[in-house]
mmCIF file of N, CA and C in Angstrom:
data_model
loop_
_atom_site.group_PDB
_atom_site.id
_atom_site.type_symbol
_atom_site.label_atom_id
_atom_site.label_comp_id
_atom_site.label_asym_id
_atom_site.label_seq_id
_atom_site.Cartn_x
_atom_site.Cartn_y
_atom_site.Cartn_z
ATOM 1 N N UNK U 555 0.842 -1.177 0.000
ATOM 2 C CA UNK U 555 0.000 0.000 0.000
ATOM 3 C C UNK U 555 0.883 1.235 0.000
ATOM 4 N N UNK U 556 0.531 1.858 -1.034
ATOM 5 C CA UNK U 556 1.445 3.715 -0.759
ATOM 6 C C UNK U 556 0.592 4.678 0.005
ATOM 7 N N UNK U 557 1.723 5.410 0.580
ATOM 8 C CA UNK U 557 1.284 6.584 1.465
ATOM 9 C C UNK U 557 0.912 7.639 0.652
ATOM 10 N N UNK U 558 1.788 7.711 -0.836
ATOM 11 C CA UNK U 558 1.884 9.105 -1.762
ATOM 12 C C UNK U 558 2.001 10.274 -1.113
ATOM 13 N N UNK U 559 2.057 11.542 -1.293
ATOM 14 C CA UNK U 559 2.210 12.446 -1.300
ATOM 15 C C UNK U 559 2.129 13.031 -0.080
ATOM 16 N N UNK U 560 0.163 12.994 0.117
ATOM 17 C CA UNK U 560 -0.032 13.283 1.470
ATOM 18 C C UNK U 560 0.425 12.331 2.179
ATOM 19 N N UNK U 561 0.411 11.273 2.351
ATOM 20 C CA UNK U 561 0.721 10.598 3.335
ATOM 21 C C UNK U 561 2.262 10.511 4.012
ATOM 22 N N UNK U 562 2.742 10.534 3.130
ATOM 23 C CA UNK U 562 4.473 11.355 3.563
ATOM 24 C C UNK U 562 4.243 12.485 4.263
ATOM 25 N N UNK U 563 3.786 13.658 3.905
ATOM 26 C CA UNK U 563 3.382 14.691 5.000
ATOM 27 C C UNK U 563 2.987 14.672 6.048
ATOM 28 N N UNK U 564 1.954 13.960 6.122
ATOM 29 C CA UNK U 564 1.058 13.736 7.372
ATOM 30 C C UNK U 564 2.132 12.967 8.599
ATOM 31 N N UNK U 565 2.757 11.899 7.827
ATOM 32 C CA UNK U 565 3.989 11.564 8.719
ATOM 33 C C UNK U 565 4.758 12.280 9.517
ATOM 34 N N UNK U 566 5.628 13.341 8.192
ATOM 35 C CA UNK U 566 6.343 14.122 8.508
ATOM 36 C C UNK U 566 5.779 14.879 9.745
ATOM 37 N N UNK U 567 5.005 15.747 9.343
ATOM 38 C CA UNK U 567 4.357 16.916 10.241
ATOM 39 C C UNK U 567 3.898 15.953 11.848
ATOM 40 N N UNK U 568 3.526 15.023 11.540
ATOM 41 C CA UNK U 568 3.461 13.783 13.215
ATOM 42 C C UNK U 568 4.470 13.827 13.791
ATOM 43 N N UNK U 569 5.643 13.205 12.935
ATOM 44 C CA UNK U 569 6.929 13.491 13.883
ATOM 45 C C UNK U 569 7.603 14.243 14.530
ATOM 46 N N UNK U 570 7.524 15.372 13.509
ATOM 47 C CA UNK U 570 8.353 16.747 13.774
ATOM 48 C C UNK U 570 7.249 17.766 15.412
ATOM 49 N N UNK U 571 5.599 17.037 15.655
ATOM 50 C CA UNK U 571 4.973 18.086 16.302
ATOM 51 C C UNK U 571 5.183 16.814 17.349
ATOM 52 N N UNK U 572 5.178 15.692 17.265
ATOM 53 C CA UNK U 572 5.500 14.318 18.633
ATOM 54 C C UNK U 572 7.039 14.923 19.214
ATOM 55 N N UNK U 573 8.055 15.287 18.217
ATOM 56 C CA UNK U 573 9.185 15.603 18.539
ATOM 57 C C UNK U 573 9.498 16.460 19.794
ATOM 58 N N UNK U 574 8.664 17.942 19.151
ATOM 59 C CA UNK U 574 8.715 18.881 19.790
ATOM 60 C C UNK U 574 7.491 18.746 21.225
ATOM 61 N N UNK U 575 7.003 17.491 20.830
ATOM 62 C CA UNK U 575 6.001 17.626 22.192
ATOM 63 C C UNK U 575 6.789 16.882 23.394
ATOM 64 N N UNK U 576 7.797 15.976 22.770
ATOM 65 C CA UNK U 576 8.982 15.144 23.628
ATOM 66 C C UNK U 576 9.678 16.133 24.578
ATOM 67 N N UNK U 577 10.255 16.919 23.487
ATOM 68 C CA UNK U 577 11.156 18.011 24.030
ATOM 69 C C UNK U 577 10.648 18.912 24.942
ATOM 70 N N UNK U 578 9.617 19.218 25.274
ATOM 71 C CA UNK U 578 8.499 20.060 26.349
ATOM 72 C C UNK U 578 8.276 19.198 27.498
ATOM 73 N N UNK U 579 8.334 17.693 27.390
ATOM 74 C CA UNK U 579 7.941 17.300 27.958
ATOM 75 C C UNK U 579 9.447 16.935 29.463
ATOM 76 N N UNK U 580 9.956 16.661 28.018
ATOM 77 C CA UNK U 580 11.939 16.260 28.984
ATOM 78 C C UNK U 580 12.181 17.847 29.725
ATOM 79 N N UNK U 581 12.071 18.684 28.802
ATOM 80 C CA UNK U 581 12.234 20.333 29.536
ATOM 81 C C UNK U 581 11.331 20.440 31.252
ATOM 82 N N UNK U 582 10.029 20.170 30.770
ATOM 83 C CA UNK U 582 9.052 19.858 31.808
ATOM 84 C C UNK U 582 9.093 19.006 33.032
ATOM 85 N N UNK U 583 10.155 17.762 32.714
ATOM 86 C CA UNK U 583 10.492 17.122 33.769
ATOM 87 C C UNK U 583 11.697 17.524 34.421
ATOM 88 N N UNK U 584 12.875 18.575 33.696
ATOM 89 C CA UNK U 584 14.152 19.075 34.142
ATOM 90 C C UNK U 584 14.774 18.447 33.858
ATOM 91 N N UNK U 585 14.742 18.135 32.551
ATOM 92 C CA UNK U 585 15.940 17.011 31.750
ATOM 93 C C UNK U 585 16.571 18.440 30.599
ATOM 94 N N UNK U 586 17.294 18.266 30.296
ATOM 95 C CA UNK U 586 18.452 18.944 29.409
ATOM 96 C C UNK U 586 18.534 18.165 28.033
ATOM 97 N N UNK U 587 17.340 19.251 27.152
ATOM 98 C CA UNK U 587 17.292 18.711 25.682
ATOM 99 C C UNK U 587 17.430 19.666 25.052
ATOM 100 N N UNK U 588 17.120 19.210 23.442
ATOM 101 C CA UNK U 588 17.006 19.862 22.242
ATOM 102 C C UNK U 588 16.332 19.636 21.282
ATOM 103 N N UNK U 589 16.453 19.872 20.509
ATOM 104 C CA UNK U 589 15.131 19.720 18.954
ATOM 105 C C UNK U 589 15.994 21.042 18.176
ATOM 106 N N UNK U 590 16.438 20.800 16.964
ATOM 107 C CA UNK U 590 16.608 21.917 16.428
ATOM 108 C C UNK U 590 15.359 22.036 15.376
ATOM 109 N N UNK U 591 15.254 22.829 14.410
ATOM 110 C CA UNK U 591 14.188 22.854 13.967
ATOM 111 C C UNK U 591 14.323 22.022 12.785
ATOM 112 N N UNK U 592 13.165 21.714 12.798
ATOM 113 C CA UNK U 592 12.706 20.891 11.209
ATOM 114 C C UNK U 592 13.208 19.338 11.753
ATOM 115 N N UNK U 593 13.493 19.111 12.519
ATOM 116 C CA UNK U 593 13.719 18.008 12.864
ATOM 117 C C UNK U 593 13.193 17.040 14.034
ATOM 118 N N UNK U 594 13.269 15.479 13.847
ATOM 119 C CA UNK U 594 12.609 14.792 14.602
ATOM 120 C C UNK U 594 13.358 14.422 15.468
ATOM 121 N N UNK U 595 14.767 14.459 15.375
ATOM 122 C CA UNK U 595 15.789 13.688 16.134
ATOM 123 C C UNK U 595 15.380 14.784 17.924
ATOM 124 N N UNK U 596 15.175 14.253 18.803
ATOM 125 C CA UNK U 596 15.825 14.675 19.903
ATOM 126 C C UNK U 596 16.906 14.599 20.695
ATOM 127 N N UNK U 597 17.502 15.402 21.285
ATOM 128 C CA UNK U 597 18.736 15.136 22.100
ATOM 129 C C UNK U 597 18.877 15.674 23.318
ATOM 130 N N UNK U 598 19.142 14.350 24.359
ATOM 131 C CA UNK U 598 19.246 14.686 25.961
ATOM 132 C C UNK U 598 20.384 14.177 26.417
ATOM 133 N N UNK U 599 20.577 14.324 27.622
ATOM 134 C CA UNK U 599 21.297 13.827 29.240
ATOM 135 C C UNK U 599 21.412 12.581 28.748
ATOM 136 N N UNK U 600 22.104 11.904 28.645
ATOM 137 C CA UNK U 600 22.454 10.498 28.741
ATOM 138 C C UNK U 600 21.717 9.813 29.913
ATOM 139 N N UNK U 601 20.704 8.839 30.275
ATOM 140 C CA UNK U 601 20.242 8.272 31.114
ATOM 141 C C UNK U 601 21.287 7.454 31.926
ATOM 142 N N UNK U 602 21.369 7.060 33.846
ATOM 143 C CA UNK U 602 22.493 6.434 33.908
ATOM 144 C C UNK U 602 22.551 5.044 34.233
ATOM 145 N N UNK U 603 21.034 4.711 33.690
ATOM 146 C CA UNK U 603 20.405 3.639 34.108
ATOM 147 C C UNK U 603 20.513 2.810 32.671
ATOM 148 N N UNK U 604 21.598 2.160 32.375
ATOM 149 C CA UNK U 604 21.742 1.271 30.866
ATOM 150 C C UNK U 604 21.057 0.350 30.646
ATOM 151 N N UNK U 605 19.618 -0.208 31.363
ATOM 152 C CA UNK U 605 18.642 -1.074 31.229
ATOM 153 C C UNK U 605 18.486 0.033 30.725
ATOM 154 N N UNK U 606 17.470 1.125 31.017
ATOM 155 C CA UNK U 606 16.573 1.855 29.921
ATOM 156 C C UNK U 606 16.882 2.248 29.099
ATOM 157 N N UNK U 607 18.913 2.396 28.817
ATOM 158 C CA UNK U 607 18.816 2.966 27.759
ATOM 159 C C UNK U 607 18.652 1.694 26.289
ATOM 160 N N UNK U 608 18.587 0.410 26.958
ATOM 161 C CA UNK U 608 18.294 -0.597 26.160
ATOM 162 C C UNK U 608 17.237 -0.576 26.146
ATOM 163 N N UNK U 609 16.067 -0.841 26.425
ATOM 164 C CA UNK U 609 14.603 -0.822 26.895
ATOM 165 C C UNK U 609 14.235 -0.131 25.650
ATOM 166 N N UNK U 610 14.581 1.218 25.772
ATOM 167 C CA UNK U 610 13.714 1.987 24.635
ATOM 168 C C UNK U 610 15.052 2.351 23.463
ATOM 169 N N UNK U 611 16.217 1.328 23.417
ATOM 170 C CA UNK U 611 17.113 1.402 22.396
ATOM 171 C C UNK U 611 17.396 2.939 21.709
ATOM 172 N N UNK U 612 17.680 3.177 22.939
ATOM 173 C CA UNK U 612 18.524 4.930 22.711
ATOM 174 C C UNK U 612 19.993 4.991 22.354
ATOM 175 N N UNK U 613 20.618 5.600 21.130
ATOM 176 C CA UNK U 613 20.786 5.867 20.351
ATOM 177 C C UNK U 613 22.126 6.697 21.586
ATOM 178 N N UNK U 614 23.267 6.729 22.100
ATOM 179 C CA UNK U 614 24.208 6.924 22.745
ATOM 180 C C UNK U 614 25.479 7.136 22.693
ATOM 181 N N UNK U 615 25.773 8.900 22.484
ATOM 182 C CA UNK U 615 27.359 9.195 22.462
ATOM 183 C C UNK U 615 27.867 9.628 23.405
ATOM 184 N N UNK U 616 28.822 9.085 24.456
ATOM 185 C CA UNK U 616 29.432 9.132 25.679
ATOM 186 C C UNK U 616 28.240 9.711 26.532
ATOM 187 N N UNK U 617 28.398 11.078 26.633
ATOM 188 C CA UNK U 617 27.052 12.015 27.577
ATOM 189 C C UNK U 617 25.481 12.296 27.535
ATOM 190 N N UNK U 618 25.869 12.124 26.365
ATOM 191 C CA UNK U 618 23.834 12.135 25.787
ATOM 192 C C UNK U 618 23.707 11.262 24.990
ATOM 193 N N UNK U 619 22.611 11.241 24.578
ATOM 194 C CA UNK U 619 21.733 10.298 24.548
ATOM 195 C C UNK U 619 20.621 10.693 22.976
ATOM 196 N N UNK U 620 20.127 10.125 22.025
ATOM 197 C CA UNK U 620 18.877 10.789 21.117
ATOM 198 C C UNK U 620 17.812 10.207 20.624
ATOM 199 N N UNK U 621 16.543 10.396 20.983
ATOM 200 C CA UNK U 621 15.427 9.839 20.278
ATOM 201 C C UNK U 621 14.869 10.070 18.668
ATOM 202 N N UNK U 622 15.236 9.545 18.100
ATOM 203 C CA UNK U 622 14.430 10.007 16.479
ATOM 204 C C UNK U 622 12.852 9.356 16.567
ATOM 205 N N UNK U 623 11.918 10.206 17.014
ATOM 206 C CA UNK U 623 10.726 10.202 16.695
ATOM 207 C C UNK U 623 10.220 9.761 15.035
ATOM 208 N N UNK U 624 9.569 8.515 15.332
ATOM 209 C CA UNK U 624 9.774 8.038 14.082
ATOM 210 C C UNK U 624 7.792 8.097 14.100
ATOM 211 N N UNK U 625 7.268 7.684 13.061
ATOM 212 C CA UNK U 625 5.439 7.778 12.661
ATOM 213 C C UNK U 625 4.993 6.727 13.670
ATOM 214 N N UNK U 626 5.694 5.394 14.156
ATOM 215 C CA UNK U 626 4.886 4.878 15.010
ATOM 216 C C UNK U 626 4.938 5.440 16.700
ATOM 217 N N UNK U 627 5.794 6.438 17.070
ATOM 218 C CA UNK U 627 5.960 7.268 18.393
ATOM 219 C C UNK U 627 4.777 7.995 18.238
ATOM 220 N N UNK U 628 3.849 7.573 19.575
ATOM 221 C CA UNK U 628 2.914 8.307 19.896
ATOM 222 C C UNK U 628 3.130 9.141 21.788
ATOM 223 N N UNK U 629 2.149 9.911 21.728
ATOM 224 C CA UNK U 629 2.223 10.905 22.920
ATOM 225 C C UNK U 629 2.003 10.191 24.686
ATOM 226 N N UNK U 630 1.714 8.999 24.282
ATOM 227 C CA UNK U 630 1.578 8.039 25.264
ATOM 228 C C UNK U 630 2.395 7.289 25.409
ATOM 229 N N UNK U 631 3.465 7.006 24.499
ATOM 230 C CA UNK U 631 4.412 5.940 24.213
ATOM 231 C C UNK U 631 5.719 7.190 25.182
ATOM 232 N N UNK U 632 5.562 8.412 24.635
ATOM 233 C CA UNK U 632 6.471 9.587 25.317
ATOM 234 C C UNK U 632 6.357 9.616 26.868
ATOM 235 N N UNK U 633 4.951 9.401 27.109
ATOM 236 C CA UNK U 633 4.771 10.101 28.686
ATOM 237 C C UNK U 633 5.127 8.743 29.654
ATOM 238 N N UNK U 634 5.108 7.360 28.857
ATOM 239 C CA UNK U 634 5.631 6.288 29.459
ATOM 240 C C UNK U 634 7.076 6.076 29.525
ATOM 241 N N UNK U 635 7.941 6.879 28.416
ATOM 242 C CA UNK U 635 9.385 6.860 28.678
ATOM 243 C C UNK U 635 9.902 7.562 29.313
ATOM 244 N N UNK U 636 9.466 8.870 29.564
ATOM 245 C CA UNK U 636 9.611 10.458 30.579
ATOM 246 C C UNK U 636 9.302 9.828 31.780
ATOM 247 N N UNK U 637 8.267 9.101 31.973
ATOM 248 C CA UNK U 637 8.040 8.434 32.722
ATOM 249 C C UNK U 637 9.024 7.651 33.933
ATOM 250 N N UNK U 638 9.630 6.635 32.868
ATOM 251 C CA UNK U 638 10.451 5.838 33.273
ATOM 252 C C UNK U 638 12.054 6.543 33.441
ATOM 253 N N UNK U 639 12.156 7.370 32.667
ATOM 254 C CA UNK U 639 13.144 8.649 32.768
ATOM 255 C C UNK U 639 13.546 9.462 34.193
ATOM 256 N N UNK U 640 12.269 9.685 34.436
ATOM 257 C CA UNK U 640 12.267 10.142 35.943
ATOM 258 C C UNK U 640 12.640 9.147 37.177
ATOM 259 N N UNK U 641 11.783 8.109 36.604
ATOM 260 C CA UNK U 641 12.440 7.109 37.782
ATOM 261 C C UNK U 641 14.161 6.706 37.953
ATOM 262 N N UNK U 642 14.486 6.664 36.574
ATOM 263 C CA UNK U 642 15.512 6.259 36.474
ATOM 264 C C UNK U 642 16.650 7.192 36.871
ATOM 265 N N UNK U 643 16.025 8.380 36.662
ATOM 266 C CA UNK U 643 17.241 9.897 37.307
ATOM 267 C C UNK U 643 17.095 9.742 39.178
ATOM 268 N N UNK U 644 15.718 9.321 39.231
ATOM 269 C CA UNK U 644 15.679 9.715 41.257
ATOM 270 C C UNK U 644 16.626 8.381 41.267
ATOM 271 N N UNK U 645 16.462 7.166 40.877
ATOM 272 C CA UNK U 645 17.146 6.077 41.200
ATOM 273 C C UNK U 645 18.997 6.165 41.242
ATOM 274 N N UNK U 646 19.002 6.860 39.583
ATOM 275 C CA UNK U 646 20.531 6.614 39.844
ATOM 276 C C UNK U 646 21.265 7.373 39.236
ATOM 277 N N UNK U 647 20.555 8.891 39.790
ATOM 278 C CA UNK U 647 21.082 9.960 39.371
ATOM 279 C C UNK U 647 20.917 10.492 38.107
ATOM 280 N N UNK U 648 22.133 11.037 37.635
ATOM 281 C CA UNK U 648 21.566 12.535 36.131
ATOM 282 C C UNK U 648 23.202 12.679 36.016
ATOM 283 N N UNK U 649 23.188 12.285 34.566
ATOM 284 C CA UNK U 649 24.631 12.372 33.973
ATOM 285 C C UNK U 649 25.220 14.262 34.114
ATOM 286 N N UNK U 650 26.242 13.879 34.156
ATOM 287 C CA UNK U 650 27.375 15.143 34.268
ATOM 288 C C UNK U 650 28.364 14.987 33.422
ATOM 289 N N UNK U 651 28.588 16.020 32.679
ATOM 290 C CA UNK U 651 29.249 16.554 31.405
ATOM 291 C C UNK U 651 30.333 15.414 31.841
ATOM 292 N N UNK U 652 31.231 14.433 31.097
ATOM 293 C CA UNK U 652 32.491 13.863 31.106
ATOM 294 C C UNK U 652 33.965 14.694 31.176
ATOM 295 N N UNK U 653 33.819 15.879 30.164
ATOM 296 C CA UNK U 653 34.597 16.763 29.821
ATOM 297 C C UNK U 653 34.175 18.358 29.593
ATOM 298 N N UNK U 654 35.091 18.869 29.448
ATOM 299 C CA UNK U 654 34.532 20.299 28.991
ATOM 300 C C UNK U 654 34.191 20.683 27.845
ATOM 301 N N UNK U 655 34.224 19.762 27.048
ATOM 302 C CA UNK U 655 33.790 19.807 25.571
ATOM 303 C C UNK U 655 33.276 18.222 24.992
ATOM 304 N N UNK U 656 32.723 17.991 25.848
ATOM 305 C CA UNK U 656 31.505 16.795 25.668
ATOM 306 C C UNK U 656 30.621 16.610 24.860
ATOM 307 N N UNK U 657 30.033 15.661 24.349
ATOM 308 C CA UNK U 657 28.496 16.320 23.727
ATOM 309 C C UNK U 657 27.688 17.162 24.694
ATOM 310 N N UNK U 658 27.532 16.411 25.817
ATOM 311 C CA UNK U 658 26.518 17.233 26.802
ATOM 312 C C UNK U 658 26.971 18.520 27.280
ATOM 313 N N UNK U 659 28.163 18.871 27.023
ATOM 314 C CA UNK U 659 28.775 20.430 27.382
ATOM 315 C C UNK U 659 28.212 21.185 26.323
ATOM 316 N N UNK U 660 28.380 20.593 25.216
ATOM 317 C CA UNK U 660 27.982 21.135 23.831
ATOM 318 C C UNK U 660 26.502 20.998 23.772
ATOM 319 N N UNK U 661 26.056 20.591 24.298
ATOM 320 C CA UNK U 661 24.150 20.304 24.463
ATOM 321 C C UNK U 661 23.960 21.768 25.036
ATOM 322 N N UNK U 662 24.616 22.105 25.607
ATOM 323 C CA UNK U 662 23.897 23.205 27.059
ATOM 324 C C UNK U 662 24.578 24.661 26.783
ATOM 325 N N UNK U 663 25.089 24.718 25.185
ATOM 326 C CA UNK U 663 25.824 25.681 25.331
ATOM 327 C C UNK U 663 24.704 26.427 23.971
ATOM 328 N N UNK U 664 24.730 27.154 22.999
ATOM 329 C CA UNK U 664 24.459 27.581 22.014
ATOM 330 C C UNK U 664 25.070 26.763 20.642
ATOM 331 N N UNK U 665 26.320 26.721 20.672
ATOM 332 C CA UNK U 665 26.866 26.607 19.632
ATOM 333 C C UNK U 665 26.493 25.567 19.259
ATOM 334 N N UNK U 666 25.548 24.359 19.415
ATOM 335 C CA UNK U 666 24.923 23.046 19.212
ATOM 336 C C UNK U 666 23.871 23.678 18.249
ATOM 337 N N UNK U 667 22.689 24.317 18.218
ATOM 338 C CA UNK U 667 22.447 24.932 17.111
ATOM 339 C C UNK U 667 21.166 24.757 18.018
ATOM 340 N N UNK U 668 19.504 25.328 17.012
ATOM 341 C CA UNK U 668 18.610 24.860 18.434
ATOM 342 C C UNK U 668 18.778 25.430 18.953
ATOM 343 N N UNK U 669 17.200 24.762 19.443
ATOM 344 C CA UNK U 669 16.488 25.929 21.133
ATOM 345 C C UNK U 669 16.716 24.260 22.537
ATOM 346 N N UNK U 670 17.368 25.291 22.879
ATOM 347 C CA UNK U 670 18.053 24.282 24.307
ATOM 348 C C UNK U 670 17.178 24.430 25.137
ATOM 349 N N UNK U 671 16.343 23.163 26.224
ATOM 350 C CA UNK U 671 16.126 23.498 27.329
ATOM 351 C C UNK U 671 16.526 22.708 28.121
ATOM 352 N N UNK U 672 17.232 23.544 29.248
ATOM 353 C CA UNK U 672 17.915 23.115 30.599
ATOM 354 C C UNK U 672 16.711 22.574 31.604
ATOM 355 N N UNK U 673 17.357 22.490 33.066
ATOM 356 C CA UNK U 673 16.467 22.275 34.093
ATOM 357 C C UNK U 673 16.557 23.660 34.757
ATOM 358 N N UNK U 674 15.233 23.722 35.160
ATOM 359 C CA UNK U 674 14.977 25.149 35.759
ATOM 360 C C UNK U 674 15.674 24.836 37.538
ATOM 361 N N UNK U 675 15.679 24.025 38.110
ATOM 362 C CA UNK U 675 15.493 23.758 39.422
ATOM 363 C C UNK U 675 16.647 23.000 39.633
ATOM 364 N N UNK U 676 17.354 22.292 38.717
ATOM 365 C CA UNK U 676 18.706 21.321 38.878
ATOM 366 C C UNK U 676 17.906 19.769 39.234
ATOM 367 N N UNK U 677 16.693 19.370 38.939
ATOM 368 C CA UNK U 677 16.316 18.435 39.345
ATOM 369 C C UNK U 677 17.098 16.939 38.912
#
């Protein structure tokens, strides 16, 4: 069966608004992400809990961590990994930059490109 035209769109535009609803949501919990624009890929904190980062097969360079929101990621499938996200930060903590020029140093700075959001509270 083809998607054609619209149906490529309709994809697209799913991912890219699931993306940015990820990224509100990790911001929202005091996780340290990104989304640049036009894009589905997200990028956070490295989780320090390596069951989950197998669990939901996250995508891992030394400090962070990235979700590519793909057409079958839905907004429930998000609030169950944020979810488990949280548990997994009270459990066993919240990664810290490796170096001074890390990915995750480079996450939290500008020059990564993107609208960055930090944790408001250090949670």
């Amino acid at each position: 069966r083809k998607k054609g035209i619209a149906g490529i769109k309709r994809d697209v535009t799913h991912c890219i608004d699931t993306a940015r609803y990820l990224r509100k949501v990790l911001h929202d919990a005091g996780f340290t992400c990104r989304l640049n624009d036009l894009s589905s890929t997200v990028v956070l904190e490295r989780p320090m809990d390596d069951t989950l980062v197998k669990r939901w097969q996250l995508a891992c360079e030394e400090d962070i961590a990235h979700v590519v929101v793909m057409p079958n990621v839905t907004r429930d499938k998000i609030d169950r990994f944020v979810e488990e996200l949280v548990e997994a930060r009270e459990t066993h903590g919240r990664m810290e930059p490796v170096r001074e020029d890390s990915p995750l140093s480079k996450l939290m700075c500008s020059s990564w490109g993107g609208e960055t959001h930090m944790p408001k509270n250090g949670n």
